[in-house]
XYZ file of C-alpha atoms in Angstrom:
702
model
C 150.969 -202.855 -9.786
C 147.358 -202.429 -10.839
C 145.916 -204.929 -13.264
C 143.921 -202.030 -14.732
C 146.075 -200.078 -17.191
C 144.550 -197.389 -19.382
C 145.921 -196.745 -22.870
C 148.494 -193.967 -23.120
C 146.098 -191.661 -24.955
C 145.333 -187.993 -24.395
C 141.766 -186.687 -24.048
C 140.294 -185.308 -27.255
C 140.995 -181.672 -28.056
C 140.719 -179.081 -26.652
C 142.618 -180.083 -23.525
C 141.295 -179.177 -20.084
C 144.377 -177.088 -19.411
C 143.716 -175.037 -22.552
C 140.067 -174.521 -21.658
C 140.929 -173.304 -18.145
C 143.690 -171.075 -19.549
C 141.121 -169.510 -21.850
C 138.754 -169.009 -18.917
C 141.473 -167.372 -16.833
C 142.447 -165.039 -19.658
C 138.916 -163.577 -19.596
C 138.972 -162.684 -15.887
C 138.551 -158.939 -15.385
C 140.303 -158.686 -12.002
C 143.515 -159.877 -10.365
C 142.832 -163.264 -8.791
C 145.826 -162.864 -6.488
C 144.609 -159.468 -5.293
C 141.160 -160.883 -4.509
C 142.689 -163.857 -2.663
C 144.816 -161.417 -0.710
C 141.691 -159.421 0.135
C 139.904 -162.541 1.419
C 142.742 -164.057 3.439
C 145.591 -161.567 3.692
C 149.098 -162.048 2.293
C 150.367 -163.637 5.509
C 147.729 -166.406 5.362
C 148.541 -167.215 1.732
C 152.287 -167.329 2.424
C 151.680 -169.631 5.391
C 149.568 -171.887 3.208
C 152.464 -172.389 0.800
C 154.798 -173.103 3.698
C 152.353 -175.536 5.310
C 151.836 -177.414 2.054
C 155.559 -178.106 1.909
C 155.405 -179.627 5.381
C 152.098 -181.459 5.081
C 152.318 -183.028 1.629
C 155.585 -184.740 2.557
C 154.231 -186.295 5.767
C 152.891 -189.857 5.251
C 150.306 -189.394 8.016
C 148.658 -186.661 5.917
C 148.635 -188.599 2.642
C 145.234 -188.428 0.921
C 145.924 -190.696 -2.049
C 144.082 -193.712 -0.615
C 141.409 -191.874 1.380
C 138.557 -192.849 -0.942
C 139.392 -196.573 -0.844
C 139.407 -197.196 2.911
C 136.754 -198.641 5.212
C 135.758 -197.119 8.538
C 138.213 -199.041 10.730
C 141.145 -198.166 8.467
C 140.075 -194.539 8.165
C 139.730 -194.114 11.932
C 143.171 -195.606 12.496
C 144.531 -193.209 9.878
C 142.775 -190.249 11.482
C 144.253 -191.123 14.867
C 147.709 -191.244 13.273
C 146.964 -187.942 11.498
C 145.902 -186.169 14.686
C 149.002 -187.395 16.519
C 151.310 -186.273 13.704
C 149.580 -182.884 13.466
C 149.978 -182.190 17.186
C 153.646 -183.228 17.072
C 154.247 -181.035 14.017
C 152.516 -178.092 15.676
C 154.673 -178.516 18.771
C 157.803 -178.779 16.646
C 156.938 -175.679 14.591
C 155.510 -173.806 17.610
C 152.284 -172.988 15.812
C 149.734 -170.708 17.415
C 146.018 -171.738 17.358
C 145.360 -169.842 14.116
C 148.248 -171.588 12.365
C 147.136 -174.970 13.716
C 143.614 -174.400 12.401
C 144.916 -173.426 8.968
C 146.979 -176.611 8.704
C 144.059 -178.703 9.970
C 141.761 -177.220 7.314
C 144.254 -178.150 4.576
C 144.439 -181.758 5.777
C 140.638 -181.712 5.801
C 139.762 -184.824 7.745
C 137.748 -184.888 10.980
C 139.636 -186.679 13.718
C 139.317 -187.990 17.264
C 141.027 -184.895 18.736
C 138.747 -182.426 16.940
C 136.299 -181.867 19.803
C 139.202 -181.571 22.228
C 140.195 -178.396 20.406
C 136.768 -177.336 19.221
C 134.620 -177.703 22.356
C 136.487 -179.127 25.355
C 139.200 -176.502 25.666
C 137.010 -173.503 24.708
C 134.547 -174.522 27.441
C 137.359 -174.717 29.993
C 138.595 -171.296 28.884
C 135.185 -169.638 29.104
C 133.714 -171.370 32.176
C 136.705 -172.528 34.239
C 138.317 -170.774 37.185
C 142.050 -170.070 37.448
C 142.399 -173.215 39.555
C 140.585 -175.287 36.930
C 142.749 -173.803 34.177
C 145.799 -175.073 36.054
C 144.235 -178.456 36.740
C 142.565 -179.162 33.372
C 143.345 -176.562 30.699
C 147.132 -176.494 30.849
C 147.449 -180.290 30.598
C 144.876 -180.189 27.780
C 147.021 -177.712 25.856
C 149.871 -180.221 26.124
C 147.534 -183.097 25.127
C 148.190 -184.873 28.410
C 144.482 -184.445 28.960
C 142.429 -185.225 25.833
C 138.826 -184.192 26.232
C 135.387 -184.226 24.688
C 132.142 -182.315 25.294
C 129.407 -184.621 26.583
C 126.093 -182.792 26.344
C 123.820 -184.655 23.936
C 121.946 -187.713 25.227
C 120.273 -190.460 23.270
C 116.907 -189.073 24.368
C 117.727 -185.331 24.364
C 119.639 -183.264 21.820
C 118.650 -179.688 21.114
C 116.585 -179.488 24.314
C 119.514 -179.030 26.688
C 117.169 -178.203 29.565
C 115.710 -181.699 29.232
C 118.919 -183.667 29.771
C 118.595 -186.350 32.455
C 122.149 -187.112 33.617
C 122.451 -185.937 37.240
C 125.326 -184.477 39.246
C 124.320 -184.596 42.913
C 126.425 -182.790 45.489
C 127.477 -185.020 48.411
C 128.348 -182.667 51.308
C 129.807 -185.408 53.510
C 132.675 -186.042 51.070
C 132.575 -182.736 49.137
C 132.029 -184.618 45.887
C 129.573 -184.736 43.024
C 127.968 -188.006 42.070
C 127.308 -188.433 38.364
C 124.565 -190.880 37.521
C 122.593 -192.048 34.500
C 119.066 -192.723 35.798
C 117.449 -193.812 32.488
C 118.494 -195.322 29.175
C 117.489 -192.020 27.546
C 120.095 -190.267 29.737
C 123.025 -192.078 28.071
C 125.406 -189.586 26.492
C 125.370 -190.113 22.719
C 127.032 -188.657 19.610
C 129.928 -187.258 21.654
C 132.891 -186.700 19.315
C 136.165 -188.133 20.596
C 134.457 -190.013 23.421
C 134.276 -193.419 21.745
C 137.957 -194.297 22.060
C 140.258 -191.262 22.297
C 139.260 -188.999 25.210
C 140.427 -189.476 28.783
C 138.387 -186.517 30.133
C 134.980 -185.070 29.376
C 133.115 -181.872 30.037
C 129.805 -183.414 31.089
C 126.580 -181.432 31.063
C 124.427 -182.756 33.915
C 121.568 -181.589 36.101
C 123.121 -180.036 39.204
C 121.316 -181.170 42.361
C 122.248 -179.790 45.767
C 120.301 -180.004 48.996
C 117.514 -181.703 47.080
C 117.049 -178.847 44.595
C 117.549 -179.221 40.837
C 119.437 -176.233 39.399
C 119.378 -177.439 35.791
C 122.261 -178.294 33.451
C 125.785 -177.372 34.540
C 129.217 -178.333 33.188
C 131.646 -180.598 35.072
C 135.116 -181.584 33.889
C 135.701 -185.204 34.831
C 138.238 -187.975 34.117
C 136.713 -190.958 32.303
C 139.722 -193.129 31.430
C 142.886 -194.067 33.261
C 145.863 -191.823 32.546
C 148.079 -194.929 32.817
C 146.504 -197.464 30.470
C 143.422 -195.675 29.031
C 140.941 -198.164 30.517
C 137.575 -196.806 31.635
C 137.417 -195.726 35.252
C 135.103 -197.592 37.665
C 131.598 -196.174 37.381
C 132.077 -195.064 33.748
C 130.917 -197.105 30.758
C 131.673 -195.812 27.252
C 132.278 -196.844 23.640
C 131.805 -195.916 19.996
C 128.256 -195.626 18.589
C 129.112 -197.181 15.218
C 129.156 -196.142 11.540
C 127.413 -192.952 10.427
C 126.334 -191.180 7.222
C 129.617 -189.246 7.378
C 132.304 -188.136 9.825
C 133.444 -191.718 10.201
C 136.994 -190.707 11.075
C 135.684 -189.378 14.395
C 134.848 -191.749 17.243
C 131.443 -190.416 18.224
C 130.733 -192.187 21.473
C 128.217 -193.086 24.142
C 128.684 -192.968 27.921
C 126.746 -193.634 31.079
C 127.571 -193.360 34.763
C 126.830 -195.611 37.729
C 126.991 -193.382 40.820
C 130.361 -192.067 39.694
C 132.020 -189.748 42.251
C 134.186 -186.775 41.190
C 135.790 -184.069 43.368
C 134.205 -180.683 44.076
C 136.681 -178.940 41.755
C 135.095 -180.738 38.781
C 132.169 -178.272 38.611
C 133.218 -175.469 36.243
C 132.735 -172.520 38.538
C 133.675 -169.270 36.814
C 130.078 -168.039 36.937
C 128.154 -170.380 39.254
C 129.295 -172.664 42.053
C 128.355 -174.795 45.032
C 129.805 -173.912 48.440
C 131.847 -176.768 49.923
C 130.184 -178.397 52.895
C 126.894 -176.483 52.937
C 125.990 -177.156 49.296
C 124.680 -173.594 48.934
C 124.275 -172.702 45.270
C 125.852 -169.458 44.056
C 124.020 -168.407 40.909
C 125.703 -166.553 38.002
C 125.398 -162.736 37.820
C 123.758 -163.152 34.386
C 121.966 -166.305 33.304
C 123.344 -166.001 29.758
C 127.046 -165.756 30.638
C 127.606 -169.385 29.672
C 126.361 -168.613 26.129
C 129.913 -167.566 25.177
C 131.132 -170.908 23.852
C 127.816 -171.579 22.107
C 127.924 -168.202 20.328
C 131.561 -168.759 19.327
C 130.847 -172.165 17.810
C 127.737 -170.979 15.967
C 129.515 -167.891 14.651
C 132.440 -170.088 13.538
C 130.056 -172.360 11.654
C 129.182 -169.452 9.348
C 132.848 -169.398 8.325
C 132.897 -173.156 7.827
C 129.779 -172.837 5.666
C 131.770 -170.454 3.478
C 134.511 -173.063 3.136
C 132.038 -175.835 2.233
C 130.297 -173.636 -0.336
C 133.579 -172.464 -1.831
C 135.076 -175.950 -2.063
C 132.041 -177.435 -3.784
C 131.722 -174.445 -6.128
C 135.414 -174.650 -7.076
C 135.149 -178.299 -8.088
C 131.871 -177.927 -9.982
C 132.802 -174.678 -11.741
C 136.200 -175.841 -12.994
C 134.746 -179.135 -14.159
C 131.833 -177.385 -15.870
C 134.312 -175.230 -17.796
C 136.032 -178.396 -19.080
C 133.105 -180.785 -19.571
C 131.586 -180.362 -23.037
C 128.087 -181.394 -24.087
C 126.442 -180.896 -27.490
C 126.919 -177.990 -29.909
C 124.876 -174.850 -29.342
C 123.575 -174.151 -32.859
C 122.630 -170.574 -31.957
C 126.013 -169.700 -30.405
C 128.543 -172.377 -31.418
C 131.689 -172.474 -29.277
C 134.959 -171.862 -31.104
C 138.475 -172.927 -30.128
C 140.653 -171.269 -32.694
C 138.828 -171.882 -35.961
C 137.319 -175.160 -34.817
C 133.751 -175.541 -33.564
C 133.715 -177.598 -30.399
C 131.067 -178.989 -28.105
C 129.741 -176.362 -25.721
C 131.272 -176.288 -22.227
C 128.534 -177.033 -19.719
C 129.277 -173.742 -17.956
C 127.990 -171.843 -20.999
C 124.464 -173.165 -20.503
C 122.238 -170.736 -18.595
C 120.721 -173.521 -16.491
C 124.165 -174.555 -15.223
C 124.929 -170.909 -14.456
C 121.653 -170.549 -12.540
C 122.626 -173.604 -10.481
C 126.268 -172.727 -9.772
C 126.758 -168.958 -9.827
C 124.452 -168.256 -6.843
C 126.532 -170.792 -4.873
C 129.725 -168.884 -5.670
C 127.916 -165.706 -4.593
C 126.728 -167.365 -1.372
C 130.306 -168.331 -0.501
C 131.399 -164.705 -0.761
C 128.330 -163.559 1.183
C 129.214 -165.948 4.009
C 132.786 -164.638 3.971
C 131.704 -161.109 4.850
C 129.141 -162.193 7.429
C 131.493 -164.651 9.143
C 134.041 -161.854 9.577
C 131.383 -159.595 11.079
C 130.057 -162.299 13.404
C 133.524 -163.013 14.764
C 134.101 -159.283 15.275
C 130.837 -159.010 17.201
C 131.656 -162.107 19.244
C 134.974 -160.711 20.474
C 133.481 -157.264 21.032
C 130.706 -158.844 23.108
C 133.226 -160.828 25.175
C 135.123 -157.610 25.869
C 131.903 -155.796 26.799
C 130.708 -158.598 29.097
C 134.039 -158.573 30.932
C 133.298 -154.917 31.695
C 129.734 -155.713 32.824
C 128.088 -154.553 29.582
C 125.611 -157.156 28.248
C 123.897 -154.954 25.646
C 125.221 -156.898 22.646
C 124.651 -160.404 24.009
C 121.017 -160.903 23.002
C 121.536 -159.652 19.456
C 124.737 -161.658 18.905
C 123.157 -164.810 20.334
C 120.035 -164.431 18.201
C 121.966 -163.636 15.025
C 124.467 -166.469 15.537
C 121.588 -168.937 16.050
C 119.701 -167.855 12.947
C 122.804 -167.583 10.784
C 124.052 -170.997 11.883
C 120.720 -172.437 10.745
C 120.564 -170.536 7.458
C 124.172 -170.832 6.287
C 124.658 -174.501 7.136
C 121.352 -175.336 5.425
C 122.507 -173.353 2.383
C 125.897 -175.070 2.349
C 124.581 -178.622 2.699
C 122.034 -178.073 -0.093
C 124.620 -176.346 -2.291
C 127.204 -179.113 -1.935
C 124.588 -181.593 -3.136
C 123.609 -179.207 -5.965
C 127.266 -178.996 -7.051
C 127.530 -182.781 -6.941
C 124.499 -183.120 -9.188
C 125.777 -180.362 -11.480
C 128.796 -182.585 -12.223
C 126.506 -185.199 -13.753
C 127.416 -188.860 -13.418
C 131.003 -188.135 -12.417
C 129.728 -186.210 -9.394
C 128.573 -189.577 -8.055
C 132.163 -190.805 -7.984
C 134.110 -190.396 -4.766
C 137.004 -189.205 -6.927
C 135.103 -185.953 -7.534
C 135.609 -185.132 -3.855
C 131.973 -184.093 -3.517
C 130.313 -187.180 -1.934
C 132.760 -187.224 0.996
C 132.480 -183.437 1.344
C 128.698 -183.789 1.612
C 128.905 -186.684 4.071
C 131.332 -184.905 6.384
C 129.543 -181.545 6.121
C 126.052 -182.939 6.778
C 126.306 -182.977 10.615
C 126.547 -179.171 10.612
C 122.812 -178.839 10.098
C 122.143 -180.763 13.322
C 124.893 -180.179 15.854
C 124.980 -177.002 17.915
C 121.195 -176.928 17.641
C 118.911 -178.466 15.025
C 118.474 -175.955 12.225
C 114.711 -175.761 12.592
C 114.711 -175.656 16.380
C 117.297 -172.937 17.027
C 115.519 -170.405 14.826
C 113.005 -170.104 17.665
C 115.756 -168.394 19.663
C 116.155 -165.882 16.848
C 112.392 -165.449 16.659
C 111.991 -164.700 20.367
C 114.568 -161.940 20.124
C 112.968 -160.436 17.005
C 109.464 -160.429 18.488
C 110.647 -158.888 21.754
C 112.558 -156.221 19.827
C 109.448 -155.434 17.784
C 107.206 -155.179 20.839
C 109.724 -152.989 22.677
C 110.089 -150.708 19.659
C 106.318 -150.318 19.250
C 106.038 -149.447 22.952
C 108.832 -146.855 22.743
C 107.294 -145.216 19.687
C 103.946 -145.067 21.472
C 105.511 -143.432 24.547
C 106.339 -140.254 22.683
C 109.929 -140.331 23.995
C 111.459 -142.078 21.011
C 113.818 -140.742 18.361
C 115.123 -142.703 15.377
C 118.538 -141.160 16.030
C 118.765 -143.319 19.165
C 118.833 -146.522 17.098
C 122.253 -148.159 16.767
C 121.022 -151.728 16.344
C 120.518 -152.744 12.655
C 117.564 -154.960 13.635
C 115.723 -152.049 15.218
C 116.624 -149.872 12.231
C 114.780 -151.959 9.653
C 111.851 -152.564 12.012
C 111.562 -148.826 12.597
C 111.678 -148.124 8.862
C 108.811 -150.556 8.386
C 106.742 -149.002 11.170
C 107.277 -145.578 9.588
C 105.769 -146.816 6.327
C 104.314 -150.365 6.339
C 102.817 -149.769 2.880
C 106.122 -148.894 1.198
C 106.308 -149.890 -2.490
C 109.271 -150.788 -4.676
C 110.048 -147.862 -7.035
C 111.835 -149.948 -9.700
C 110.390 -149.782 -13.219
C 113.167 -151.548 -15.180
C 115.308 -154.660 -14.640
C 118.462 -152.532 -14.379
C 117.113 -150.676 -11.348
C 117.201 -153.876 -9.316
C 120.977 -153.614 -9.280
C 120.487 -150.695 -6.875
C 121.585 -152.005 -3.438
C 119.182 -149.667 -1.637
C 116.236 -151.285 -3.411
C 117.596 -154.738 -2.540
C 118.021 -153.823 1.139
C 114.569 -152.234 1.269
C 113.003 -155.397 -0.167
C 114.700 -157.671 2.369
C 114.088 -155.341 5.311
C 110.410 -154.757 4.490
C 109.772 -158.461 3.993
C 111.433 -159.450 7.311
C 109.702 -156.694 9.287
C 106.307 -157.530 7.764
C 106.709 -161.180 8.731
C 107.711 -160.258 12.291
C 104.761 -157.892 12.624
C 102.361 -160.572 11.387
C 103.685 -163.150 13.850
C 103.506 -160.742 16.793
C 99.905 -159.948 15.810
C 99.133 -163.674 15.618
C 100.639 -164.329 19.059
C 99.417 -161.226 20.911
C 96.115 -160.360 19.260
C 94.845 -163.580 17.717
C 96.235 -165.572 20.688
C 97.637 -168.293 18.479
C 99.865 -170.822 20.191
C 103.629 -170.770 19.683
C 103.523 -174.309 18.281
C 100.933 -173.345 15.674
C 103.293 -170.658 14.315
C 106.578 -172.577 14.181
C 106.663 -172.533 10.367
C 106.184 -168.751 10.297
C 108.794 -168.329 13.047
C 111.351 -170.352 11.097
C 110.650 -168.332 7.954
C 110.996 -165.046 9.867
C 114.423 -166.115 11.141
C 115.474 -166.988 7.591
C 114.232 -163.602 6.356
C 116.110 -161.723 9.085
C 119.346 -163.629 8.430
C 119.118 -163.310 4.663
C 118.929 -159.555 5.233
C 122.087 -159.764 7.366
C 123.904 -161.668 4.603
C 122.810 -159.232 1.884
C 123.603 -156.195 4.027
C 127.071 -157.408 5.023
C 127.863 -158.334 1.416
C 127.002 -154.823 0.254
C 128.782 -153.077 3.128
C 131.838 -155.310 2.764
C 132.267 -154.448 -0.911
C 131.815 -150.743 -0.165
C 134.444 -150.926 2.562
C 131.907 -149.783 5.150
C 132.126 -152.844 7.403
C 133.367 -152.052 10.918
C 136.737 -153.653 11.637
C 138.048 -155.350 14.780
C 140.015 -153.085 17.065
C 143.503 -152.445 15.678
C 142.743 -153.981 12.260
C 142.917 -152.054 8.990
C 140.904 -153.542 6.150
C 142.699 -154.429 2.913
C 141.129 -152.254 0.198
C 139.479 -153.853 -2.814
C 140.798 -152.930 -6.236
C 138.233 -151.153 -8.479
C 138.095 -154.189 -10.797
C 137.518 -156.632 -7.934
C 134.933 -154.325 -6.380
C 132.986 -154.218 -9.651
C 133.162 -158.012 -10.033
C 132.066 -158.673 -6.440
C 129.218 -156.184 -6.868
C 127.936 -158.411 -9.679
C 127.992 -161.380 -7.292
C 126.294 -159.359 -4.573
C 123.528 -158.407 -7.007
C 123.060 -162.027 -7.994
C 122.955 -163.188 -4.380
C 120.299 -160.636 -3.429
C 118.128 -161.038 -6.529
C 118.365 -164.819 -6.795
C 116.917 -165.332 -3.303
C 113.903 -163.198 -4.212
C 113.449 -164.728 -7.653
C 113.676 -168.273 -6.317
C 111.162 -167.758 -3.472
C 109.168 -164.597 -4.163
C 106.093 -165.440 -2.073
C 107.049 -163.640 1.157
C 108.301 -160.585 -0.729
C 105.012 -160.381 -2.623
C 102.977 -160.847 0.558
C 104.844 -158.008 2.260
C 103.512 -155.659 -0.403
C 106.857 -154.098 -1.315
C 107.371 -156.287 -4.397
C 104.769 -156.850 -7.110
C 104.500 -159.696 -9.606
C 105.901 -157.542 -12.425
C 109.032 -156.942 -10.340
C 109.748 -160.667 -10.098
C 109.766 -160.871 -13.891
C 112.116 -157.877 -14.067
C 114.445 -159.527 -11.569
C 114.584 -162.673 -13.680
C 115.841 -160.604 -16.610
C 118.334 -158.775 -14.391
C 119.654 -162.110 -13.077
C 120.133 -163.650 -16.526
C 121.825 -160.474 -17.733
C 124.336 -160.279 -14.879
C 125.105 -164.012 -15.055
C 125.735 -164.076 -18.800
C 127.499 -160.750 -19.338
C 129.268 -160.122 -16.038
C 129.734 -163.276 -13.959
C 130.311 -165.874 -16.696
C 133.686 -164.396 -17.806
C 134.844 -164.269 -14.181
C 133.449 -167.599 -12.951
C 136.739 -169.514 -12.888
C 138.520 -166.445 -11.538
C 136.066 -166.216 -8.651
C 136.714 -169.811 -7.567
C 140.459 -169.560 -8.191
C 140.467 -166.650 -5.724
C 139.438 -169.077 -2.968
C 143.052 -170.284 -3.327
C 142.357 -173.939 -2.613
C 145.361 -176.105 -3.542
C 144.788 -179.436 -5.269
C 145.986 -181.206 -2.122
C 143.095 -179.674 -0.196
C 140.445 -180.335 -2.860
C 141.556 -183.963 -3.432
C 139.343 -184.005 -6.522
C 139.929 -185.338 -10.021
C 137.270 -182.976 -11.370
C 138.414 -179.806 -9.631
C 142.123 -179.839 -10.500
C 143.735 -176.446 -11.073
C 145.573 -177.712 -14.173
C 142.413 -179.035 -15.829
C 143.740 -182.585 -16.250
C 140.428 -184.051 -15.197
C 140.276 -187.241 -17.229
C 143.934 -188.124 -16.690
C 143.523 -187.815 -12.903
C 140.170 -189.609 -12.913
C 141.471 -192.681 -14.731
C 144.672 -192.763 -12.667
C 142.594 -192.848 -9.479
C 140.633 -195.799 -10.838
C 143.854 -197.784 -11.240
C 144.409 -197.494 -7.477
C 141.088 -199.135 -6.619
C 142.017 -202.172 -4.468
C 139.860 -204.629 -6.408
C 141.731 -203.603 -9.572
C 145.038 -204.879 -8.179
C 144.325 -208.359 -9.545
C 142.947 -209.200 -12.973
C 140.730 -211.999 -11.663
C 138.771 -211.076 -8.586
C 139.116 -213.044 -5.385
C 135.952 -215.091 -5.125
C 135.846 -216.044 -8.799
C 136.370 -219.712 -8.030
C 133.599 -219.822 -5.387
C 130.945 -217.531 -6.819
C 131.387 -216.947 -10.558
C 133.012 -220.031 -12.006
C 130.283 -222.434 -10.733
C 127.878 -220.634 -13.114
C 130.134 -219.797 -16.052
C 132.356 -222.877 -16.197
C 131.046 -225.473 -13.701
C 133.018 -228.390 -15.183
C 136.254 -226.503 -15.553
C 136.299 -227.100 -19.308
C 138.920 -225.444 -21.493
C 138.472 -224.217 -25.018
C 134.694 -224.717 -25.051
C 133.613 -221.311 -23.866
C 131.160 -219.210 -25.817
C 134.110 -217.097 -26.971
C 135.838 -220.201 -28.331
C 132.727 -221.375 -30.184
C 132.377 -217.938 -31.765
C-alpha cells in the first residue's frame, strides 16, 4: 500500500464530468455518426471486442508504464509482443485486425519492424522460392526479422551505404562484409536482441563491378539458442530520446557467407556461376515498400495529432483559470472561473491541430488508394502513377510528421504545468512519435525527391504548351492542373473583398495552387536561367515541397467533405450527414486559412494574396473558431473514438475525472510506497540529525 494517501475530497465545483457533459450537449452533429464515417461501423465494433480481450490480459496492462525504467519496459514489451502474437493466432486475426489491436496497446516493441518492414520487403521483392523459404516462416514467427539499411555513417543517403555483398562464383555464395566503422548497421529496430534474420541492404559486387545497394535476407542468430552466428556481431545501441521499448541495434559482418538464394531477386538477380547481373525492368520497382511506409506514416500522423488534441481539448474544457469580466462563465446561476478552452489564444493553439488531424485522415485514405492502384498498374506494366505517388508520399511524409511532432509538443504546452507530467500521456507520446521525422528519410532531405518531380513536371508542361500540340483537357494529374492554371494566368489576383468570402473553397484552392506554382516556377528559373546550384536552393526546394503538399491536404479535405474523393475499387463511401458536413467544413476552412495566416510570406510573394487579405483572414479565423468550432470542439475529439485505455492519460479521460485520476496515479509512484525514503540514513540524516538526537528538532523547539 502506498504511503501517500490523498484526502477523500472531491474537486471543487463544477465537476469535470459536468463540464464535459455541458460541452457534449452543445455539439451540433452526431458524434457516433462522424466516428462511423471515419472508421466504419465494423472497425468500431471490433474495437469494443478487442478492448474486452486486451484490457484483461496482464501483458497489456498500462497501469505501471510511466514508472518503469528502460530494462523493465523492454522486458515488458517483449512479453507484450509475444502475448499479442499468441492472441492473434488464437483469434485468427487478419493483418488489419492485428494492426488495430496493436494500435490500442500503443507500445513499440521488438517485433514491430518484423511486421512493418521485414515482411513487406519480402512480399514486394522476394521470389516465390524466397516466400517459401523466408516469408512463410516469418508469418508464423519462426523467423523474426528486421530491416538493416541505416549505417552509423549513412542514413538518408542509401546510395552511400558501405556494407558490401560480394558474389563468390566458386561457392555460389555472397560474402557480407563491413569494411569501415562507418559501415556498421545502426538504429535497426528489433536487431539488438530479438531478430534472428535481417533484410540487409548492401552494395552488390559481382565480377568486380559495384551495382549499388541491394537487399539480401540473411540469418544472423542461431535458430536453436539465439546466439549470433559466426561472422556476425550485433547488439543494442543503448537508451534513446524515445522508443525505448524497441531494441534498436547495431551489426557488422566479418566476411560472412550466405547462400545465393539470400539475394531478393524478384526484380534483379545474379546468375549462379557466371555472376552475370540481371537488372530490373524499371529502376524504381523497388520503391514499393518505401512508398507504402511513407504513405502509411501520413495515417500515423493523423493518429498522433488526434491523440494529442483529444487529451489537450478535454483537459482545456475542464481546467479553469480566472474569471472573464467581459463574458463571465455561468454554471447554473453561479459564476465560475473560465474554462481555458474559452480563451481565443487556446483555441488558436488547439483548433488548427484538430483540423490537421481530420485533414490527414482524408489524405491518408487517398494516399493508400493511390498506392494500391499503382501496385496494380505496375503489375500490368503501367508505371504512369509511380513518379507522382513517390513524390507525393515523400513530401507528405515530411510535412505531416513535422506537423504532428510540433503539434504534440504544442498540446503538451497547452496543458500548462500538468502537461509536463508523464501522467498526461503527452511526454511519452512525443518521445515515441519523434523518430517519425527522421526514419524513412530525414524530413528536410526527402523533400528534394518531391522537388525534382515538381520541377520536371513544370519543365515538361512548359515544353508541351510551347509545342502547340497541348490541350488542357489532356490533363488528368492534379499537379499538372494547378501548374497549367498558373501558366495560363501567372498574375491572377484574389477576388475576395470581405472576410466571409475566404470561406469559399475555390478561393482557398486558388491561393494554395498559385503559391505552389509560383514557387516552382521561380526555382526552375533559378536553376535553368540563373544557373544557381542545387545546394544553394535547398531552402526554396524544401518550401516548394511543403507548399505542394499543403495544397494536397487542403484539396483532399475539401473533396472528402464534398464526397468527391475517388474510392478504392469495390468500396462505397459512407455518406456524411448534413450536420457533420457543415461542422467539418468549418474545420476545413480553419485548416486552409490558418496556414496562410500563420505564414503569409509565400502567398504574398506569389502575388495572389495582398496584405489586406491576411487581415481579413484573421477575422474569418477568429469568427469560425468562436462561433462554429468552439461548440463542437469536444465533439470533434470524441469522434476520434479513442478509449481511455488507449489514451492512458489522467488529463484526457472521457469521464472528466481528471484530478481524481491524476492523484491516484501519484499514489502508485514507487518512491511513494514508503513514508521514509531509502537513503535517508546515508544521505539526509547526516545533515538534519547527525547525532541521532530525539526531541530536539526544530519542530520540537517550536
